[in-house]
């Protein structure tokens, strides 16, 4: 992991005075820099049924399912009854043949197919299916990481997901490009279910979490930290997330999660603003968003100066507030342009706002990829906007009379795409 940071070629200090030079070098450095993708839903091949790759998985991505439902006369229920290949055929025909793939999610598939040398105007999926049938998974994985220039990814590891627990019980062969993050949504957002799972795993838990439950929940988390060695603990939170919070979530964050993070030297990642199941019929394509209250984050940061918080917010309207909060609290690291924000126009806007308010002290993007090949569009698209935003900012500096060097550009891009995150992870803290 640290190689990504340390093996960069040393570049001589060359002060750049002209806007054109600055733009060229910024574009090149952003293109070439290896990213550390700090939040994905990807898994290595050893995680068998959790891994997603290939044309059928690409086309049945929930972002596209939501778009399909606007393009065809069909109930989500009927769609789910189809086999995965039949679903993919339908998505292809509706969104790529009978419609122009203009949306970010469809345009992304076009980019992936082109990157793999496949015809994005094909009338059907025959060629793509043949291509994926013939690939060797390990070679293909290496090729995708290499082309996307992704040095490492962080998975989303859910100890409340029985499929995932099964994988860990079998002692999977770990892959050092895939890092772990301990995801705690069930524990923190659905206590009745979380409690059931704790009990099933042998940890006593009361209906109303009490002091004994806190001890048991902490034992559970410590055991999973020992087992997975996560880079952070994580949760997604609703737009009405409040702090201090009453109910099980508030208590468990305060008495279990934050102490565990402190004791293990791990950041706590909060992904705030999701309104789950706005349209339950759509299943995982049915979530929406709402504007959240950033003062909750501020209070957490103020009350827990010894904890580090990685925070991303789903509402566009929260982005400025989050930047202001980060200016006040150095234990708060804004990250990524999440989910509905991961569109070029919004990535551009948010990155510019963050550069203006925070310099390089934020994590520019995470891919949230669920399907391996999505790395081949999510990163090029993000790099493009980050590079343009950053170049404009350097040009301002140069025009104000202060040249920048290539080494500075490399250092800054490294921070935005990898180092700011890695510096908060245990391996870097102890290095
Ligand atoms: O972006 C997504 O794919 C969402 O469905 C969510 O998974 C979100 O990123 C999350 O981690 O909750
Ligand atoms: Zn995610």
Coordinates of C-alpha atoms and ligand atoms in Angstrom, one line a residue:
X1 CA 0.0 0.0 0.0
X2 CA 2.7 2.4 0.9
X3 CA 4.6 1.7 -2.4
X4 CA 2.0 3.8 -4.2
X5 CA 3.0 6.8 -2.2
X6 CA 6.7 6.2 -2.0
X7 CA 7.7 4.9 -5.4
X8 CA 6.9 8.0 -7.4
X9 CA 9.6 9.2 -9.7
X10 CA 11.4 12.2 -8.4
X11 CA 10.8 15.2 -10.6
X12 CA 13.2 18.1 -10.7
X13 CA 11.9 21.4 -9.4
X14 CA 10.9 23.3 -12.5
X15 CA 9.0 26.5 -11.8
X16 CA 6.1 26.7 -14.2
X17 CA 5.1 30.3 -15.1
X18 CA 2.7 29.9 -18.0
X19 CA -0.9 28.8 -17.8
X20 CA -0.5 26.4 -20.7
X21 CA 2.4 24.6 -19.1
X22 CA 0.5 24.4 -15.8
X23 CA -2.5 22.9 -17.5
X24 CA -0.5 20.3 -19.4
X25 CA 1.5 19.1 -16.4
X26 CA -1.6 19.0 -14.2
X27 CA -3.5 16.9 -16.7
X28 CA -0.5 14.5 -17.1
X29 CA 0.1 14.1 -13.4
X30 CA -3.6 13.5 -12.6
X31 CA -3.8 11.0 -15.5
X32 CA -0.7 9.1 -14.3
X33 CA -1.1 9.1 -10.5
X34 CA -2.1 5.8 -9.0
X35 CA -5.3 6.2 -6.9
X36 CA -6.2 4.5 -3.7
X37 CA -9.9 4.0 -4.0
X38 CA -11.0 4.3 -0.4
X39 CA -14.6 3.2 -0.7
X40 CA -15.9 0.5 -3.1
X41 CA -18.1 -2.5 -3.0
X42 CA -15.6 -4.6 -4.9
X43 CA -14.2 -7.9 -3.7
X44 CA -11.4 -10.2 -4.9
X45 CA -12.2 -13.5 -6.7
X46 CA -11.9 -15.4 -3.4
X47 CA -15.0 -13.7 -2.1
X48 CA -16.9 -15.8 -4.8
X49 CA -20.6 -14.9 -4.7
X50 CA -19.9 -11.3 -3.6
X51 CA -17.7 -10.4 -6.6
X52 CA -19.2 -8.7 -9.6
X53 CA -17.7 -8.5 -13.0
X54 CA -18.7 -8.7 -16.6
X55 CA -21.4 -7.4 -18.9
X56 CA -24.4 -8.8 -17.1
X57 CA -23.3 -7.3 -13.8
X58 CA -22.4 -4.0 -15.5
X59 CA -25.8 -3.7 -17.0
X60 CA -27.8 -4.7 -13.9
X61 CA -26.1 -2.1 -11.7
X62 CA -28.8 -0.5 -9.7
X63 CA -28.1 2.9 -11.1
X64 CA -29.1 1.5 -14.5
X65 CA -32.1 -0.4 -13.2
X66 CA -33.6 2.9 -11.9
X67 CA -33.1 4.4 -15.4
X68 CA -34.6 1.3 -17.1
X69 CA -37.8 1.7 -15.1
X70 CA -38.3 5.2 -16.6
X71 CA -37.8 3.8 -20.1
X72 CA -40.0 0.7 -20.2
X73 CA -43.5 -0.2 -19.1
X74 CA -42.7 -2.8 -16.5
X75 CA -43.0 -3.2 -12.8
X76 CA -39.7 -3.7 -10.9
X77 CA -41.2 -7.0 -9.6
X78 CA -41.5 -8.3 -13.2
X79 CA -37.9 -7.2 -13.9
X80 CA -36.6 -9.0 -10.9
X81 CA -38.3 -12.3 -12.0
X82 CA -36.1 -12.4 -15.1
X83 CA -32.7 -14.1 -15.1
X84 CA -29.7 -11.8 -14.9
X85 CA -28.8 -12.2 -18.6
X86 CA -32.4 -11.5 -19.6
X87 CA -32.3 -8.4 -17.4
X88 CA -29.1 -7.2 -19.0
X89 CA -30.5 -7.8 -22.5
X90 CA -33.5 -5.7 -21.6
X91 CA -31.3 -2.9 -20.2
X92 CA -29.1 -2.9 -23.2
X93 CA -32.0 -2.7 -25.6
X94 CA -33.9 -0.1 -23.7
X95 CA -31.1 2.3 -22.7
X96 CA -28.4 1.7 -25.3
X97 CA -30.2 0.8 -28.5
X98 CA -33.6 2.4 -28.3
X99 CA -32.2 5.4 -26.3
X100 CA -28.9 7.3 -26.6
X101 CA -26.7 6.5 -23.6
X102 CA -26.5 10.1 -22.4
X103 CA -26.8 9.7 -18.6
X104 CA -23.6 9.3 -16.5
X105 CA -24.3 5.6 -15.7
X106 CA -25.0 4.7 -19.4
X107 CA -22.2 6.8 -20.7
X108 CA -20.0 5.0 -18.2
X109 CA -20.8 1.6 -19.8
X110 CA -19.9 3.0 -23.2
X111 CA -16.5 4.0 -21.8
X112 CA -16.0 0.6 -20.3
X113 CA -16.8 -1.2 -23.5
X114 CA -14.5 1.1 -25.5
X115 CA -11.7 0.6 -23.0
X116 CA -12.0 -3.1 -23.5
X117 CA -12.0 -2.8 -27.3
X118 CA -15.7 -3.8 -27.5
X119 CA -18.3 -2.1 -29.7
X120 CA -20.5 0.2 -27.7
X121 CA -22.9 0.5 -30.6
X122 CA -23.5 -3.2 -30.9
X123 CA -27.2 -4.2 -31.4
X124 CA -26.9 -6.9 -28.7
X125 CA -24.6 -8.4 -26.1
X126 CA -23.2 -11.3 -28.1
X127 CA -19.7 -9.9 -28.6
X128 CA -19.4 -8.6 -25.0
X129 CA -20.5 -12.0 -23.6
X130 CA -17.9 -13.8 -25.7
X131 CA -15.2 -11.4 -24.5
X132 CA -16.0 -11.9 -20.9
X133 CA -16.4 -15.7 -21.2
X134 CA -12.9 -15.9 -22.5
X135 CA -11.1 -13.7 -19.9
X136 CA -9.0 -15.3 -17.1
X137 CA -10.3 -13.6 -13.9
X138 CA -6.9 -12.9 -12.4
X139 CA -5.4 -11.5 -15.6
X140 CA -8.6 -9.4 -16.2
X141 CA -8.5 -8.1 -12.7
X142 CA -4.8 -7.0 -13.0
X143 CA -5.6 -5.4 -16.4
X144 CA -8.5 -3.4 -15.1
X145 CA -6.5 -2.2 -12.1
X146 CA -3.6 -1.3 -14.3
X147 CA -5.6 0.5 -16.9
X148 CA -7.6 2.5 -14.3
X149 CA -4.3 3.1 -12.5
X150 CA -5.9 2.0 -9.2
X151 CA -3.2 0.9 -6.7
X152 CA -5.6 -0.4 -4.1
X153 CA -9.3 -0.5 -3.3
X154 CA -11.2 -0.6 0.0
X155 CA -14.0 -3.1 0.1
X156 CA -17.2 -2.7 2.2
X157 CA -17.1 -5.6 4.6
X158 CA -20.3 -6.3 6.4
X159 CA -20.1 -8.6 9.4
X160 CA -23.9 -8.7 9.5
X161 CA -24.2 -10.1 6.0
X162 CA -24.3 -13.9 6.3
X163 CA -22.8 -14.4 2.8
X164 CA -19.8 -12.4 3.8
X165 CA -19.4 -14.1 7.2
X166 CA -19.4 -17.4 5.4
X167 CA -16.6 -16.2 3.2
X168 CA -14.5 -15.1 6.3
X169 CA -15.3 -18.4 8.0
X170 CA -13.8 -20.3 5.1
X171 CA -10.5 -18.3 5.5
X172 CA -10.4 -16.7 2.0
X173 CA -7.2 -16.1 0.2
X174 CA -6.7 -12.4 0.7
X175 CA -5.4 -10.1 -2.1
X176 CA -3.2 -7.3 -1.1
X177 CA -4.9 -4.9 -3.6
X178 CA -8.1 -5.2 -1.6
X179 CA -8.3 -3.6 1.8
X180 CA -11.0 -4.0 4.3
X181 CA -13.5 -1.6 6.0
X182 CA -15.8 -2.7 8.7
X183 CA -19.3 -1.6 7.8
X184 CA -21.8 -1.2 10.7
X185 CA -25.1 -0.2 9.1
X186 CA -27.1 -3.1 10.6
X187 CA -25.8 -2.5 14.1
X188 CA -26.3 1.3 14.0
X189 CA -29.4 1.7 11.8
X190 CA -31.5 -1.4 12.6
X191 CA -30.9 -2.4 16.2
X192 CA -33.6 -5.2 16.3
X193 CA -31.8 -6.9 13.4
X194 CA -28.3 -6.0 14.7
X195 CA -29.3 -7.4 18.1
X196 CA -30.5 -10.6 16.5
X197 CA -27.2 -11.0 14.6
X198 CA -25.2 -10.3 17.7
X199 CA -27.1 -13.0 19.6
X200 CA -26.8 -15.5 16.8
X201 CA -23.0 -14.9 16.8
X202 CA -22.9 -15.6 20.6
X203 CA -22.9 -12.1 22.0
X204 CA -25.7 -11.3 24.5
X205 CA -27.7 -8.1 23.7
X206 CA -30.7 -6.6 25.4
X207 CA -33.7 -5.2 23.6
X208 CA -32.8 -1.8 25.0
X209 CA -28.9 -1.7 24.8
X210 CA -27.6 -1.4 28.3
X211 CA -24.1 -1.5 29.9
X212 CA -23.7 -5.2 29.4
X213 CA -24.8 -4.9 25.7
X214 CA -22.2 -2.2 25.2
X215 CA -19.5 -4.6 26.4
X216 CA -20.7 -7.4 24.2
X217 CA -21.1 -5.1 21.1
X218 CA -17.5 -3.9 21.7
X219 CA -16.3 -7.5 21.9
X220 CA -18.0 -8.2 18.6
X221 CA -16.3 -5.2 17.0
X222 CA -12.9 -6.0 18.5
X223 CA -13.2 -9.6 17.2
X224 CA -14.0 -8.4 13.6
X225 CA -11.2 -5.8 13.8
X226 CA -8.8 -8.6 14.7
X227 CA -10.1 -10.8 11.9
X228 CA -10.3 -8.2 9.1
X229 CA -7.7 -5.6 10.0
X230 CA -10.0 -2.8 8.6
X231 CA -8.6 0.6 7.5
X232 CA -11.7 2.2 9.1
X233 CA -15.1 1.6 10.6
X234 CA -18.1 2.9 8.5
X235 CA -21.8 3.6 8.5
X236 CA -24.2 5.2 6.1
X237 CA -26.6 7.5 7.9
X238 CA -30.0 9.1 7.1
X239 CA -30.5 12.7 6.4
X240 CA -32.2 13.2 9.8
X241 CA -29.1 11.9 11.6
X242 CA -28.7 13.9 14.8
X243 CA -26.0 14.2 17.4
X244 CA -26.1 13.7 20.3
X245 CA -28.5 11.0 19.2
X246 CA -31.1 9.2 21.3
X247 CA -31.9 5.6 20.8
X248 CA -29.6 2.7 20.2
X249 CA -27.6 4.4 17.4
X250 CA -26.5 7.3 19.5
X251 CA -25.5 5.1 22.4
X252 CA -23.7 2.6 20.3
X253 CA -21.7 5.2 18.4
X254 CA -20.7 7.0 21.6
X255 CA -20.0 4.0 23.8
X256 CA -18.9 1.3 21.4
X257 CA -17.8 2.6 18.0
X258 CA -15.9 5.8 18.9
X259 CA -14.0 4.2 21.8
X260 CA -13.1 1.2 19.5
X261 CA -11.9 3.6 16.8
X262 CA -9.8 5.5 19.3
X263 CA -8.3 2.3 20.8
X264 CA -7.5 0.8 17.5
X265 CA -6.3 4.1 15.9
X266 CA -9.0 3.8 13.1
X267 CA -11.1 6.6 11.5
X268 CA -14.8 6.5 11.6
X269 CA -16.4 7.0 8.2
X270 CA -19.9 8.5 8.1
X271 CA -21.8 8.6 4.8
X272 CA -24.7 11.0 5.6
X273 CA -27.9 11.9 3.8
X274 CA -29.3 8.7 2.4
X275 CA -33.1 8.2 2.6
X276 CA -33.4 4.5 2.2
X277 CA -36.3 2.9 0.3
X278 CA -38.0 6.0 -0.9
X279 CA -39.5 3.6 -3.5
X280 CA -39.2 0.2 -1.8
X281 CA -40.5 -1.6 -4.9
X282 CA -37.1 -0.8 -6.6
X283 CA -35.1 -2.5 -3.8
X284 CA -31.5 -1.2 -3.9
X285 CA -32.4 1.2 -6.8
X286 CA -35.0 2.8 -4.6
X287 CA -33.0 4.9 -2.2
X288 CA -33.2 8.7 -2.3
X289 CA -31.5 11.5 -0.4
X290 CA -32.2 14.4 1.9
X291 CA -30.3 17.4 3.1
X292 CA -28.7 16.7 6.5
X293 CA -27.6 18.8 9.4
X294 CA -23.9 19.4 9.4
X295 CA -24.0 20.8 12.9
X296 CA -24.3 17.1 14.0
X297 CA -20.9 16.4 12.5
X298 CA -19.5 19.5 14.1
X299 CA -20.6 18.5 17.5
X300 CA -19.2 15.0 17.1
X301 CA -15.8 16.4 16.0
X302 CA -15.8 18.9 18.9
X303 CA -16.8 16.3 21.5
X304 CA -14.3 13.7 20.2
X305 CA -11.0 15.4 19.3
X306 CA -9.2 12.1 19.6
X307 CA -11.4 10.5 17.0
X308 CA -10.9 11.0 13.2
X309 CA -13.9 11.3 11.0
X310 CA -14.1 10.6 7.3
X311 CA -17.3 12.2 6.1
X312 CA -19.1 12.3 2.8
X313 CA -22.6 13.8 2.4
X314 CA -25.1 12.9 -0.3
X315 CA -27.0 16.1 -0.7
X316 CA -25.5 18.7 -3.0
X317 CA -26.8 21.3 -0.6
X318 CA -24.6 20.0 2.2
X319 CA -21.3 20.4 0.4
X320 CA -20.5 24.0 1.4
X321 CA -21.5 23.4 5.0
X322 CA -19.2 20.4 5.1
X323 CA -16.3 22.4 3.8
X324 CA -16.9 25.1 6.5
X325 CA -17.0 22.4 9.2
X326 CA -13.8 20.9 7.9
X327 CA -12.1 24.3 8.2
X328 CA -13.0 24.2 11.9
X329 CA -12.0 20.7 12.7
X330 CA -8.8 19.1 11.6
X331 CA -10.2 15.7 12.7
X332 CA -12.7 15.9 9.9
X333 CA -11.8 14.8 6.4
X334 CA -14.4 15.3 3.7
X335 CA -14.2 12.5 1.1
X336 CA -15.6 11.8 -2.4
X337 CA -18.5 12.9 -4.4
X338 CA -20.9 10.2 -3.4
X339 CA -23.5 8.3 -5.5
X340 CA -26.0 10.9 -7.0
X341 CA -23.1 13.4 -6.8
X342 CA -20.8 11.3 -8.9
X343 CA -21.7 13.2 -12.1
X344 CA -19.1 15.3 -14.0
X345 CA -20.9 18.6 -13.5
X346 CA -21.2 18.1 -9.7
X347 CA -17.8 16.5 -9.2
X348 CA -16.4 19.7 -10.9
X349 CA -18.4 22.0 -8.7
X350 CA -17.6 20.2 -5.4
X351 CA -13.9 19.8 -6.2
X352 CA -13.6 23.5 -7.0
X353 CA -15.4 24.5 -3.9
X354 CA -13.2 22.2 -1.8
X355 CA -10.0 23.4 -3.4
X356 CA -11.0 27.0 -2.7
X357 CA -11.9 26.3 0.9
X358 CA -9.6 23.5 2.0
X359 CA -6.6 23.5 -0.3
X360 CA -5.6 19.9 -0.8
X361 CA -6.8 18.7 2.6
X362 CA -9.6 16.5 1.4
X363 CA -10.0 13.1 -0.4
X364 CA -11.1 14.0 -3.9
X365 CA -13.0 10.9 -4.9
X366 CA -13.9 7.3 -4.2
X367 CA -15.4 5.2 -6.9
X368 CA -18.2 3.3 -5.0
X369 CA -17.7 0.7 -7.8
X370 CA -19.8 -2.4 -7.4
X371 CA -18.7 -4.1 -10.6
X372 CA -14.9 -4.4 -11.3
X373 CA -15.0 -2.8 -14.8
X374 CA -16.7 0.3 -13.5
X375 CA -13.2 1.4 -12.4
X376 CA -12.6 1.9 -16.1
X377 CA -15.1 4.8 -16.3
X378 CA -15.5 6.1 -12.8
X379 CA -11.9 7.0 -12.4
X380 CA -11.3 8.5 -15.9
X381 CA -14.4 10.6 -15.5
X382 CA -13.3 11.8 -12.0
X383 CA -9.7 12.4 -13.0
X384 CA -10.9 14.6 -15.8
X385 CA -12.9 16.9 -13.6
X386 CA -10.3 16.9 -10.8
X387 CA -7.6 17.8 -13.3
X388 CA -9.6 20.7 -14.8
X389 CA -10.5 22.1 -11.4
X390 CA -7.0 21.8 -10.1
X391 CA -5.4 23.3 -13.2
X392 CA -7.7 26.4 -12.9
X393 CA -6.6 26.8 -9.3
X394 CA -2.9 26.6 -10.2
X395 CA -3.4 29.1 -13.0
X396 CA -4.8 31.5 -10.4
X397 CA -1.8 31.1 -8.3
X398 CA 0.6 31.6 -11.2
X399 CA -1.3 34.7 -12.4
X400 CA -1.1 36.1 -8.9
X401 CA 2.7 35.9 -9.3
X402 CA 3.8 32.6 -7.7
X403 CA 5.0 29.9 -10.1
X404 CA 4.3 26.2 -9.2
X405 CA 6.6 23.3 -9.8
X406 CA 5.9 19.9 -11.2
X407 CA 7.0 18.4 -7.9
X408 CA 4.4 20.5 -6.1
X409 CA 1.7 19.3 -8.6
X410 CA 2.7 15.7 -8.0
X411 CA 2.7 16.1 -4.2
X412 CA -0.8 17.8 -4.3
X413 CA -2.3 15.2 -6.7
X414 CA -0.9 12.4 -4.6
X415 CA -2.6 13.9 -1.5
X416 CA -5.9 14.2 -3.2
X417 CA -5.9 10.7 -4.7
X418 CA -4.2 8.6 -2.1
X419 CA -2.0 10.1 0.6
X420 CA -4.7 12.1 2.6
X421 CA -6.5 8.8 3.1
X422 CA -3.4 6.7 3.7
X423 CA -2.0 9.0 6.3
X424 CA -5.1 8.4 8.4
X425 CA -4.8 4.6 8.2
X426 CA -3.1 2.5 10.9
X427 CA -0.1 1.4 8.6
X428 CA 0.8 5.0 7.9
X429 CA 0.3 6.2 11.5
X430 CA 2.8 3.6 12.8
X431 CA 5.2 4.1 9.9
Ligands
LIG1 O1 -23.5 4.1 -4.4 C1 -24.1 3.0 -4.2 O2 -23.9 2.1 -4.9 C2 -25.1 3.0 -3.1 O3 -25.9 2.0 -3.4 C3 -24.6 2.7 -1.7 O4 -24.0 1.4 -1.7 C4 -23.7 3.5 -1.0 O5 -22.5 3.8 -1.7 C5 -23.3 2.9 0.3 O6 -22.2 2.5 0.5 O7 -24.3 2.8 1.1
LIG2 ZN1 -21.0 2.7 -1.2

